[in-house]
Short mmCIF file of C-alpha atoms in Angstrom, two decimals:
data_model
loop_
_atom_site.label_atom_id
_atom_site.label_comp_id
_atom_site.label_asym_id
_atom_site.label_seq_id
_atom_site.Cartn_x
_atom_site.Cartn_y
_atom_site.Cartn_z
CA UNK K 1 0.04 0.03 -0.05
CA UNK K 2 3.15 2.24 -0.60
CA UNK K 3 1.44 4.00 -3.31
CA UNK K 4 -1.08 5.62 -1.22
CA UNK K 5 -0.38 9.26 -0.31
CA UNK K 6 -3.41 10.29 1.88
CA UNK K 7 -7.00 10.09 2.53
CA UNK K 8 -9.08 11.90 0.13
CA UNK K 9 -12.18 11.18 1.61
CA UNK K 10 -14.52 8.84 3.72
CA UNK K 11 -17.65 7.35 1.65
CA UNK K 12 -20.84 6.65 3.15
CA UNK K 13 -23.33 4.61 1.26
CA UNK K 14 -26.88 6.42 1.98
CA UNK K 15 -30.36 6.21 0.48
CA UNK K 16 -30.94 9.85 0.13
CA UNK K 17 -28.26 12.55 -0.06
CA UNK K 18 -30.23 15.42 1.08
CA UNK K 19 -31.81 13.31 4.31
CA UNK K 20 -28.42 12.33 5.27
CA UNK K 21 -26.91 15.86 4.72
CA UNK K 22 -29.43 17.87 6.42
CA UNK K 23 -27.87 16.30 9.97
CA UNK K 24 -24.36 17.45 8.78
CA UNK K 25 -25.59 20.81 7.42
CA UNK K 26 -27.20 21.29 11.12
CA UNK K 27 -23.50 20.72 12.47
CA UNK K 28 -21.98 23.47 10.28
CA UNK K 29 -20.94 21.16 7.22
CA UNK K 30 -20.87 22.45 3.82
CA UNK K 31 -22.72 20.32 1.04
CA UNK K 32 -21.13 20.27 -2.52
CA UNK K 33 -23.51 19.72 -5.71
CA UNK K 34 -24.99 16.62 -6.24
CA UNK K 35 -22.95 14.75 -9.03
CA UNK K 36 -24.50 12.08 -11.30
CA UNK K 37 -21.94 9.21 -11.93
CA UNK K 38 -23.67 7.18 -14.93
CA UNK K 39 -20.91 4.71 -15.27
CA UNK K 40 -21.40 3.92 -11.36
CA UNK K 41 -24.93 4.43 -11.44
CA UNK K 42 -24.82 6.57 -8.44
CA UNK K 43 -25.36 10.19 -7.13
CA UNK K 44 -22.55 11.62 -5.17
CA UNK K 45 -22.32 14.77 -3.05
CA UNK K 46 -19.43 15.81 -0.55
CA UNK K 47 -19.66 17.61 3.10
CA UNK K 48 -16.74 19.63 4.09
CA UNK K 49 -16.01 21.16 7.51
CA UNK K 50 -12.56 22.57 8.33
CA UNK K 51 -10.54 20.28 10.65
CA UNK K 52 -12.56 17.24 9.51
CA UNK K 53 -11.80 14.76 6.67
CA UNK K 54 -13.92 15.19 3.83
CA UNK K 55 -17.07 13.10 3.56
CA UNK K 56 -18.44 11.44 0.43
CA UNK K 57 -22.12 10.84 0.30
CA UNK K 58 -22.95 7.97 -2.35
CA UNK K 59 -26.70 7.21 -3.32
CA UNK K 60 -28.11 4.92 -5.88
CA UNK K 61 -28.79 6.92 -9.13
CA UNK K 62 -32.39 5.49 -9.01
CA UNK K 63 -34.08 3.02 -6.46
CA UNK K 64 -33.22 -0.25 -7.70
CA UNK K 65 -30.68 0.66 -9.91
CA UNK K 66 -27.98 -1.73 -10.81
CA UNK K 67 -25.54 0.15 -8.59
CA UNK K 68 -23.20 -1.29 -6.13
CA UNK K 69 -24.30 1.00 -3.53
CA UNK K 70 -27.79 -0.35 -3.85
CA UNK K 71 -26.54 -3.74 -3.34
CA UNK K 72 -24.55 -2.71 -0.32
CA UNK K 73 -27.75 -0.55 1.10
CA UNK K 74 -30.09 -3.71 0.55
CA UNK K 75 -27.57 -6.11 2.44
CA UNK K 76 -26.24 -3.83 5.03
CA UNK K 77 -28.18 -0.18 5.22
CA UNK K 78 -26.64 3.24 5.51
CA UNK K 79 -23.10 3.27 6.63
CA UNK K 80 -19.39 3.67 5.96
CA UNK K 81 -18.77 2.52 2.61
CA UNK K 82 -15.01 3.00 1.51
CA UNK K 83 -11.99 4.95 2.34
CA UNK K 84 -10.73 7.07 -0.67
CA UNK K 85 -6.78 7.47 -1.23
CA UNK K 86 -4.98 9.80 -3.40
CA UNK K 87 -2.31 8.31 -5.60
CA UNK K 88 -0.02 9.70 -8.24
CA UNK K 89 -0.21 6.77 -10.55
CA UNK K 90 -3.35 4.91 -10.45
CA UNK K 91 -2.43 2.07 -12.90
CA UNK K 92 0.84 1.27 -10.95
CA UNK K 93 -1.34 1.73 -7.76
CA UNK K 94 -3.95 -0.91 -8.76
CA UNK K 95 -1.22 -3.28 -10.11
CA UNK K 96 0.59 -3.07 -6.73
CA UNK K 97 -2.25 -3.48 -4.89
CA UNK K 98 -3.22 -6.50 -7.04
CA UNK K 99 -0.26 -8.28 -5.88
CA UNK K 100 -1.29 -7.57 -2.41
CA UNK K 101 -4.61 -9.55 -2.75
CA UNK K 102 -6.61 -6.29 -3.95
CA UNK K 103 -9.28 -7.10 -6.83
CA UNK K 104 -10.28 -3.87 -8.81
CA UNK K 105 -14.07 -3.91 -9.52
CA UNK K 106 -13.54 -2.13 -12.92
CA UNK K 107 -10.88 -0.49 -14.87
CA UNK K 108 -9.89 3.17 -13.80
CA UNK K 109 -12.57 5.68 -15.17
CA UNK K 110 -13.16 9.41 -15.10
CA UNK K 111 -15.24 10.69 -12.48
CA UNK K 112 -17.22 13.80 -12.72
CA UNK K 113 -17.72 14.23 -9.07
CA UNK K 114 -13.65 14.14 -8.79
CA UNK K 115 -13.11 17.07 -11.47
CA UNK K 116 -12.33 14.44 -14.17
CA UNK K 117 -9.65 12.48 -12.49
CA UNK K 118 -9.56 8.85 -12.80
CA UNK K 119 -10.85 6.64 -9.86
CA UNK K 120 -10.93 2.77 -9.17
CA UNK K 121 -12.43 0.87 -6.72
CA UNK K 122 -10.77 -2.26 -5.16
CA UNK K 123 -11.63 -4.85 -2.89
CA UNK K 124 -9.72 -6.86 -0.55
CA UNK K 125 -11.02 -10.02 1.64
CA UNK K 126 -9.59 -8.86 4.98
CA UNK K 127 -9.57 -5.03 4.36
CA UNK K 128 -12.96 -4.38 2.51
CA UNK K 129 -13.48 -1.65 -0.14
CA UNK K 130 -10.99 0.89 -0.83
CA UNK K 131 -11.48 3.87 -3.70
CA UNK K 132 -8.12 5.43 -5.28
CA UNK K 133 -8.04 8.67 -7.20
CA UNK K 134 -5.41 9.80 -9.50
CA UNK K 135 -4.56 13.09 -8.16
CA UNK K 136 -1.51 13.75 -10.37
#
């Protein structure tokens, strides 16, 4: 995991971004615009507050959509979904993490919510789901 530079955000799976965000906004957090990620079939928004890590709220694009987050919500409910890490070279990071037992869920793709930077989700049997974002 030597290619991971820093934590970019903590992702939470939610059913309704606005309903979840209300609790954070009442506590002084600021909600970004809501992005639609067609490739992942998700809606995404970020919450920020000085002195705290950025939080990503991830919801299905539509109820019952074929989205990995919908599957998570059906099995587990709302909750911590993943940790996202900054990397300089996403291709190399995916390759190295594969050697450590991580399995990519898809090839790196550009993300509207991440200003066009490439992202990739990987899963490890003992560590769960992580996301990488190419910040270079």
